[in-house]
Amino acid sequence: MNTFKTTDTVGGVVTQRPALSRLFEKESIDYCCGGKKTLEEVCREKGIDLTTFIATLKEAGNEEMVDTAAMSLSELADHIEQTHHAYLRSEFPRLDEITEKVASVHGKTDSRLYRVRDTFQALAEELLSHMMKEERILFPMVRQLEGSNEAPLFHCGTLATIIGQMEKEHGQAGSALESLRELTDGFTPPEWACNTYRVLLDTLDNLERDLHKHIHKENNVLFPRALEMEERKGAARDRN
Ligand SMILES: [Fe+2]
Ligand SMILES: [Fe+2]
């Protein structure tokens, strides 16, 4: 179950997907004794926007369903491209516009907003080129390696060299995220912030969360498994 209806009961959702209980806890929604209430009822009671809450459940549900350990390397590369790369490509133009707007309207009040804009723009540019390298060079190499009995001799170097470079770029992206967090007091809007300003911080907060998951899947799952496979299949090639 990963589509939720307004008439689904809170208890039913948690029974099917226990990990989603944390989202109810976050909103102080009682899913035990109050489990018979529908999503529509609890959202009305708590003053939460129903559509947004259902979308959040769906997103968390999708993420929870991803079992990276059970995926082949090609499946994992496909998943990263279709989920995380697609997400960044859809968010960048929007964020570009909002960071520009907020800096030009409120930069005089808080000059850090100019740096937020510049840091974001540099991060987006670097990540677009980074994702292109993964999609055009690294991921195709990983798929080719997985599909062969012996490690192919790649004309653009070993996987280890390219992975080393990708990890370095992840580190740079991580530092840019830290700066964005610092410059915005942990993505907390000041009292006087207008809606656009609030949307900007909320979007940056989500971007950080998604990028952390994205980099985790590459650095801690895809890359070590690909390197191990290259070593194993390379040894098989050298024996023959
Ligand atoms: Fe990536
Ligand atoms: Fe990456």
PDB file of N, CA and C in Angstrom, residues 2-69:
ATOM      1  N   ASN A   2       0.805   1.992  -1.081  1.00  0.00           N
ATOM      2  CA  ASN A   2       1.534   3.242  -1.045  1.00  0.00           C
ATOM      3  C   ASN A   2       0.769   4.393  -1.670  1.00  0.00           C
ATOM      4  N   THR A   3      -0.549   4.168  -1.853  1.00  0.00           N
ATOM      5  CA  THR A   3      -1.377   5.315  -2.201  1.00  0.00           C
ATOM      6  C   THR A   3      -2.328   5.438  -1.032  1.00  0.00           C
ATOM      7  N   PHE A   4      -2.518   6.617  -0.582  1.00  0.00           N
ATOM      8  CA  PHE A   4      -3.331   6.819   0.602  1.00  0.00           C
ATOM      9  C   PHE A   4      -4.570   7.615   0.233  1.00  0.00           C
ATOM     10  N   LYS A   5      -5.694   7.186   0.803  1.00  0.00           N
ATOM     11  CA  LYS A   5      -6.953   7.896   0.545  1.00  0.00           C
ATOM     12  C   LYS A   5      -7.320   8.699   1.789  1.00  0.00           C
ATOM     13  N   THR A   6      -8.118   9.726   1.570  1.00  0.00           N
ATOM     14  CA  THR A   6      -8.521  10.577   2.696  1.00  0.00           C
ATOM     15  C   THR A   6      -9.330   9.772   3.718  1.00  0.00           C
ATOM     16  N   THR A   7      -9.958   8.671   3.240  1.00  0.00           N
ATOM     17  CA  THR A   7     -10.810   7.871   4.137  1.00  0.00           C
ATOM     18  C   THR A   7     -10.036   6.734   4.811  1.00  0.00           C
ATOM     19  N   ASP A   8      -8.749   6.580   4.518  1.00  0.00           N
ATOM     20  CA  ASP A   8      -7.954   5.540   5.200  1.00  0.00           C
ATOM     21  C   ASP A   8      -7.853   5.893   6.680  1.00  0.00           C
ATOM     22  N   THR A   9      -7.877   4.867   7.519  1.00  0.00           N
ATOM     23  CA  THR A   9      -7.735   5.167   8.949  1.00  0.00           C
ATOM     24  C   THR A   9      -6.256   5.270   9.315  1.00  0.00           C
ATOM     25  N   VAL A  10      -5.999   6.043  10.333  1.00  0.00           N
ATOM     26  CA  VAL A  10      -4.630   6.243  10.804  1.00  0.00           C
ATOM     27  C   VAL A  10      -4.024   4.896  11.228  1.00  0.00           C
ATOM     28  N   GLY A  11      -4.827   4.112  11.979  1.00  0.00           N
ATOM     29  CA  GLY A  11      -4.339   2.809  12.441  1.00  0.00           C
ATOM     30  C   GLY A  11      -4.035   1.883  11.271  1.00  0.00           C
ATOM     31  N   GLY A  12      -4.877   1.938  10.248  1.00  0.00           N
ATOM     32  CA  GLY A  12      -4.686   1.090   9.063  1.00  0.00           C
ATOM     33  C   GLY A  12      -3.380   1.425   8.353  1.00  0.00           C
ATOM     34  N   VAL A  13      -3.092   2.720   8.241  1.00  0.00           N
ATOM     35  CA  VAL A  13      -1.860   3.141   7.558  1.00  0.00           C
ATOM     36  C   VAL A  13      -0.650   2.605   8.326  1.00  0.00           C
ATOM     37  N   VAL A  14      -0.684   2.755   9.667  1.00  0.00           N
ATOM     38  CA  VAL A  14       0.475   2.343  10.471  1.00  0.00           C
ATOM     39  C   VAL A  14       0.613   0.810  10.508  1.00  0.00           C
ATOM     40  N   THR A  15      -0.513   0.098  10.451  1.00  0.00           N
ATOM     41  CA  THR A  15      -0.429  -1.368  10.431  1.00  0.00           C
ATOM     42  C   THR A  15       0.266  -1.834   9.150  1.00  0.00           C
ATOM     43  N   GLN A  16      -0.115  -1.215   8.034  1.00  0.00           N
ATOM     44  CA  GLN A  16       0.477  -1.604   6.759  1.00  0.00           C
ATOM     45  C   GLN A  16       1.935  -1.148   6.653  1.00  0.00           C
ATOM     46  N   ARG A  17       2.205   0.053   7.139  1.00  0.00           N
ATOM     47  CA  ARG A  17       3.533   0.642   6.983  1.00  0.00           C
ATOM     48  C   ARG A  17       4.009   1.210   8.319  1.00  0.00           C
ATOM     49  N   PRO A  18       4.519   0.351   9.215  1.00  0.00           N
ATOM     50  CA  PRO A  18       4.892   0.807  10.563  1.00  0.00           C
ATOM     51  C   PRO A  18       5.859   1.990  10.579  1.00  0.00           C
ATOM     52  N   ALA A  19       6.737   2.050   9.600  1.00  0.00           N
ATOM     53  CA  ALA A  19       7.739   3.128   9.618  1.00  0.00           C
ATOM     54  C   ALA A  19       7.108   4.506   9.496  1.00  0.00           C
ATOM     55  N   LEU A  20       5.877   4.553   8.979  1.00  0.00           N
ATOM     56  CA  LEU A  20       5.240   5.868   8.812  1.00  0.00           C
ATOM     57  C   LEU A  20       4.725   6.427  10.137  1.00  0.00           C
ATOM     58  N   SER A  21       4.763   5.607  11.196  1.00  0.00           N
ATOM     59  CA  SER A  21       4.258   6.073  12.492  1.00  0.00           C
ATOM     60  C   SER A  21       4.969   7.343  12.947  1.00  0.00           C
ATOM     61  N   ARG A  22       6.242   7.471  12.559  1.00  0.00           N
ATOM     62  CA  ARG A  22       6.991   8.663  13.010  1.00  0.00           C
ATOM     63  C   ARG A  22       6.375   9.951  12.460  1.00  0.00           C
ATOM     64  N   LEU A  23       5.762   9.879  11.282  1.00  0.00           N
ATOM     65  CA  LEU A  23       5.136  11.084  10.722  1.00  0.00           C
ATOM     66  C   LEU A  23       3.907  11.484  11.538  1.00  0.00           C
ATOM     67  N   PHE A  24       3.199  10.473  12.049  1.00  0.00           N
ATOM     68  CA  PHE A  24       2.049  10.771  12.905  1.00  0.00           C
ATOM     69  C   PHE A  24       2.525  11.318  14.248  1.00  0.00           C
ATOM     70  N   GLU A  25       3.592  10.716  14.755  1.00  0.00           N
ATOM     71  CA  GLU A  25       4.134  11.192  16.036  1.00  0.00           C
ATOM     72  C   GLU A  25       4.552  12.648  15.928  1.00  0.00           C
ATOM     73  N   LYS A  26       5.185  12.959  14.810  1.00  0.00           N
ATOM     74  CA  LYS A  26       5.660  14.329  14.595  1.00  0.00           C
ATOM     75  C   LYS A  26       4.508  15.333  14.681  1.00  0.00           C
ATOM     76  N   GLU A  27       3.345  14.921  14.225  1.00  0.00           N
ATOM     77  CA  GLU A  27       2.187  15.826  14.235  1.00  0.00           C
ATOM     78  C   GLU A  27       1.322  15.624  15.489  1.00  0.00           C
ATOM     79  N   SER A  28       1.837  14.832  16.434  1.00  0.00           N
ATOM     80  CA  SER A  28       1.090  14.485  17.655  1.00  0.00           C
ATOM     81  C   SER A  28      -0.267  13.870  17.328  1.00  0.00           C
ATOM     82  N   ILE A  29      -0.278  12.993  16.331  1.00  0.00           N
ATOM     83  CA  ILE A  29      -1.521  12.286  15.993  1.00  0.00           C
ATOM     84  C   ILE A  29      -1.459  10.907  16.656  1.00  0.00           C
ATOM     85  N   ASP A  30      -2.491  10.593  17.423  1.00  0.00           N
ATOM     86  CA  ASP A  30      -2.517   9.322  18.141  1.00  0.00           C
ATOM     87  C   ASP A  30      -2.991   8.219  17.189  1.00  0.00           C
ATOM     88  N   TYR A  31      -2.079   7.292  16.868  1.00  0.00           N
ATOM     89  CA  TYR A  31      -2.452   6.224  15.928  1.00  0.00           C
ATOM     90  C   TYR A  31      -2.791   4.921  16.673  1.00  0.00           C
ATOM     91  N   CYS A  32      -2.701   4.954  18.009  1.00  0.00           N
ATOM     92  CA  CYS A  32      -3.034   3.734  18.766  1.00  0.00           C
ATOM     93  C   CYS A  32      -4.510   3.778  19.149  1.00  0.00           C
ATOM     94  N   CYS A  33      -4.825   4.515  20.212  1.00  0.00           N
ATOM     95  CA  CYS A  33      -6.219   4.588  20.669  1.00  0.00           C
ATOM     96  C   CYS A  33      -7.078   5.349  19.664  1.00  0.00           C
ATOM     97  N   GLY A  34      -6.468   6.323  18.990  1.00  0.00           N
ATOM     98  CA  GLY A  34      -7.236   7.119  18.021  1.00  0.00           C
ATOM     99  C   GLY A  34      -7.111   6.571  16.609  1.00  0.00           C
ATOM    100  N   GLY A  35      -6.680   5.314  16.508  1.00  0.00           N
ATOM    101  CA  GLY A  35      -6.372   4.725  15.204  1.00  0.00           C
ATOM    102  C   GLY A  35      -7.547   4.563  14.253  1.00  0.00           C
ATOM    103  N   LYS A  36      -8.769   4.655  14.785  1.00  0.00           N
ATOM    104  CA  LYS A  36      -9.925   4.446  13.907  1.00  0.00           C
ATOM    105  C   LYS A  36     -10.301   5.709  13.128  1.00  0.00           C
ATOM    106  N   LYS A  37      -9.684   6.801  13.485  1.00  0.00           N
ATOM    107  CA  LYS A  37     -10.017   8.049  12.776  1.00  0.00           C
ATOM    108  C   LYS A  37      -9.406   8.037  11.371  1.00  0.00           C
ATOM    109  N   THR A  38     -10.062   8.723  10.461  1.00  0.00           N
ATOM    110  CA  THR A  38      -9.536   8.768   9.095  1.00  0.00           C
ATOM    111  C   THR A  38      -8.506   9.891   8.976  1.00  0.00           C
ATOM    112  N   LEU A  39      -7.728   9.833   7.907  1.00  0.00           N
ATOM    113  CA  LEU A  39      -6.719  10.881   7.671  1.00  0.00           C
ATOM    114  C   LEU A  39      -7.399  12.244   7.589  1.00  0.00           C
ATOM    115  N   GLU A  40      -8.557  12.253   6.940  1.00  0.00           N
ATOM    116  CA  GLU A  40      -9.290  13.507   6.794  1.00  0.00           C
ATOM    117  C   GLU A  40      -9.670  14.078   8.172  1.00  0.00           C
ATOM    118  N   GLU A  41     -10.158  13.192   9.048  1.00  0.00           N
ATOM    119  CA  GLU A  41     -10.579  13.650  10.387  1.00  0.00           C
ATOM    120  C   GLU A  41      -9.402  14.211  11.189  1.00  0.00           C
ATOM    121  N   VAL A  42      -8.290  13.440  11.217  1.00  0.00           N
ATOM    122  CA  VAL A  42      -7.181  13.906  12.069  1.00  0.00           C
ATOM    123  C   VAL A  42      -6.563  15.191  11.532  1.00  0.00           C
ATOM    124  N   CYS A  43      -6.502  15.310  10.212  1.00  0.00           N
ATOM    125  CA  CYS A  43      -5.921  16.532   9.651  1.00  0.00           C
ATOM    126  C   CYS A  43      -6.806  17.729   9.987  1.00  0.00           C
ATOM    127  N   ARG A  44      -8.125  17.511   9.925  1.00  0.00           N
ATOM    128  CA  ARG A  44      -9.041  18.603  10.255  1.00  0.00           C
ATOM    129  C   ARG A  44      -8.858  18.992  11.728  1.00  0.00           C
ATOM    130  N   GLU A  45      -8.787  17.980  12.588  1.00  0.00           N
ATOM    131  CA  GLU A  45      -8.629  18.249  14.023  1.00  0.00           C
ATOM    132  C   GLU A  45      -7.337  19.014  14.343  1.00  0.00           C
ATOM    133  N   LYS A  46      -6.273  18.630  13.629  1.00  0.00           N
ATOM    134  CA  LYS A  46      -4.964  19.229  13.944  1.00  0.00           C
ATOM    135  C   LYS A  46      -4.677  20.479  13.117  1.00  0.00           C
ATOM    136  N   GLY A  47      -5.586  20.792  12.207  1.00  0.00           N
ATOM    137  CA  GLY A  47      -5.356  21.961  11.347  1.00  0.00           C
ATOM    138  C   GLY A  47      -4.214  21.747  10.372  1.00  0.00           C
ATOM    139  N   ILE A  48      -4.086  20.493   9.908  1.00  0.00           N
ATOM    140  CA  ILE A  48      -3.001  20.181   8.955  1.00  0.00           C
ATOM    141  C   ILE A  48      -3.618  20.109   7.560  1.00  0.00           C
ATOM    142  N   ASP A  49      -2.860  20.554   6.560  1.00  0.00           N
ATOM    143  CA  ASP A  49      -3.367  20.476   5.191  1.00  0.00           C
ATOM    144  C   ASP A  49      -3.368  19.008   4.741  1.00  0.00           C
ATOM    145  N   LEU A  50      -4.564  18.516   4.413  1.00  0.00           N
ATOM    146  CA  LEU A  50      -4.745  17.091   4.109  1.00  0.00           C
ATOM    147  C   LEU A  50      -3.933  16.645   2.889  1.00  0.00           C
ATOM    148  N   THR A  51      -4.006  17.430   1.815  1.00  0.00           N
ATOM    149  CA  THR A  51      -3.312  17.048   0.575  1.00  0.00           C
ATOM    150  C   THR A  51      -1.803  16.968   0.806  1.00  0.00           C
ATOM    151  N   THR A  52      -1.265  17.968   1.516  1.00  0.00           N
ATOM    152  CA  THR A  52       0.178  17.975   1.777  1.00  0.00           C
ATOM    153  C   THR A  52       0.559  16.776   2.643  1.00  0.00           C
ATOM    154  N   PHE A  53      -0.277  16.481   3.639  1.00  0.00           N
ATOM    155  CA  PHE A  53       0.056  15.386   4.547  1.00  0.00           C
ATOM    156  C   PHE A  53       0.052  14.048   3.802  1.00  0.00           C
ATOM    157  N   ILE A  54      -0.940  13.859   2.927  1.00  0.00           N
ATOM    158  CA  ILE A  54      -1.003  12.603   2.154  1.00  0.00           C
ATOM    159  C   ILE A  54       0.212  12.508   1.225  1.00  0.00           C
ATOM    160  N   ALA A  55       0.604  13.642   0.647  1.00  0.00           N
ATOM    161  CA  ALA A  55       1.791  13.633  -0.224  1.00  0.00           C
ATOM    162  C   ALA A  55       3.042  13.270   0.578  1.00  0.00           C
ATOM    163  N   THR A  56       3.131  13.760   1.815  1.00  0.00           N
ATOM    164  CA  THR A  56       4.287  13.451   2.668  1.00  0.00           C
ATOM    165  C   THR A  56       4.320  11.963   3.000  1.00  0.00           C
ATOM    166  N   LEU A  57       3.151  11.400   3.294  1.00  0.00           N
ATOM    167  CA  LEU A  57       3.079   9.958   3.601  1.00  0.00           C
ATOM    168  C   LEU A  57       3.554   9.154   2.392  1.00  0.00           C
ATOM    169  N   LYS A  58       3.108   9.582   1.230  1.00  0.00           N
ATOM    170  CA  LYS A  58       3.441   8.848   0.002  1.00  0.00           C
ATOM    171  C   LYS A  58       4.953   8.903  -0.247  1.00  0.00           C
ATOM    172  N   GLU A  59       5.501  10.092  -0.064  1.00  0.00           N
ATOM    173  CA  GLU A  59       6.930  10.257  -0.308  1.00  0.00           C
ATOM    174  C   GLU A  59       7.750   9.401   0.661  1.00  0.00           C
ATOM    175  N   ALA A  60       7.363   9.458   1.944  1.00  0.00           N
ATOM    176  CA  ALA A  60       8.076   8.672   2.963  1.00  0.00           C
ATOM    177  C   ALA A  60       7.897   7.187   2.677  1.00  0.00           C
ATOM    178  N   GLY A  61       6.712   6.815   2.224  1.00  0.00           N
ATOM    179  CA  GLY A  61       6.434   5.416   1.900  1.00  0.00           C
ATOM    180  C   GLY A  61       7.301   4.937   0.754  1.00  0.00           C
ATOM    181  N   ASN A  62       7.458   5.782  -0.270  1.00  0.00           N
ATOM    182  CA  ASN A  62       8.295   5.411  -1.419  1.00  0.00           C
ATOM    183  C   ASN A  62       9.724   5.182  -0.980  1.00  0.00           C
ATOM    184  N   GLU A  63      10.185   6.110  -0.128  1.00  0.00           N
ATOM    185  CA  GLU A  63      11.568   6.035   0.311  1.00  0.00           C
ATOM    186  C   GLU A  63      11.799   4.773   1.136  1.00  0.00           C
ATOM    187  N   GLU A  64      10.832   4.477   1.998  1.00  0.00           N
ATOM    188  CA  GLU A  64      10.966   3.329   2.873  1.00  0.00           C
ATOM    189  C   GLU A  64      11.002   2.032   2.062  1.00  0.00           C
ATOM    190  N   MET A  65      10.288   2.047   0.916  1.00  0.00           N
ATOM    191  CA  MET A  65      10.210   0.823   0.113  1.00  0.00           C
ATOM    192  C   MET A  65      11.506   0.517  -0.643  1.00  0.00           C
ATOM    193  N   VAL A  66      12.403   1.507  -0.692  1.00  0.00           N
ATOM    194  CA  VAL A  66      13.635   1.306  -1.439  1.00  0.00           C
ATOM    195  C   VAL A  66      14.611   0.485  -0.609  1.00  0.00           C
ATOM    196  N   ASP A  67      14.835  -0.741  -1.036  1.00  0.00           N
ATOM    197  CA  ASP A  67      15.784  -1.587  -0.328  1.00  0.00           C
ATOM    198  C   ASP A  67      17.024  -1.701  -1.211  1.00  0.00           C
ATOM    199  N   THR A  68      17.965  -0.787  -0.976  1.00  0.00           N
ATOM    200  CA  THR A  68      19.108  -0.703  -1.881  1.00  0.00           C
ATOM    201  C   THR A  68      19.960  -1.974  -1.839  1.00  0.00           C
ATOM    202  N   ALA A  69      19.957  -2.658  -0.690  1.00  0.00           N
ATOM    203  CA  ALA A  69      20.790  -3.857  -0.570  1.00  0.00           C
ATOM    204  C   ALA A  69      20.271  -4.979  -1.476  1.00  0.00           C
TER     205      ALA A  69
END
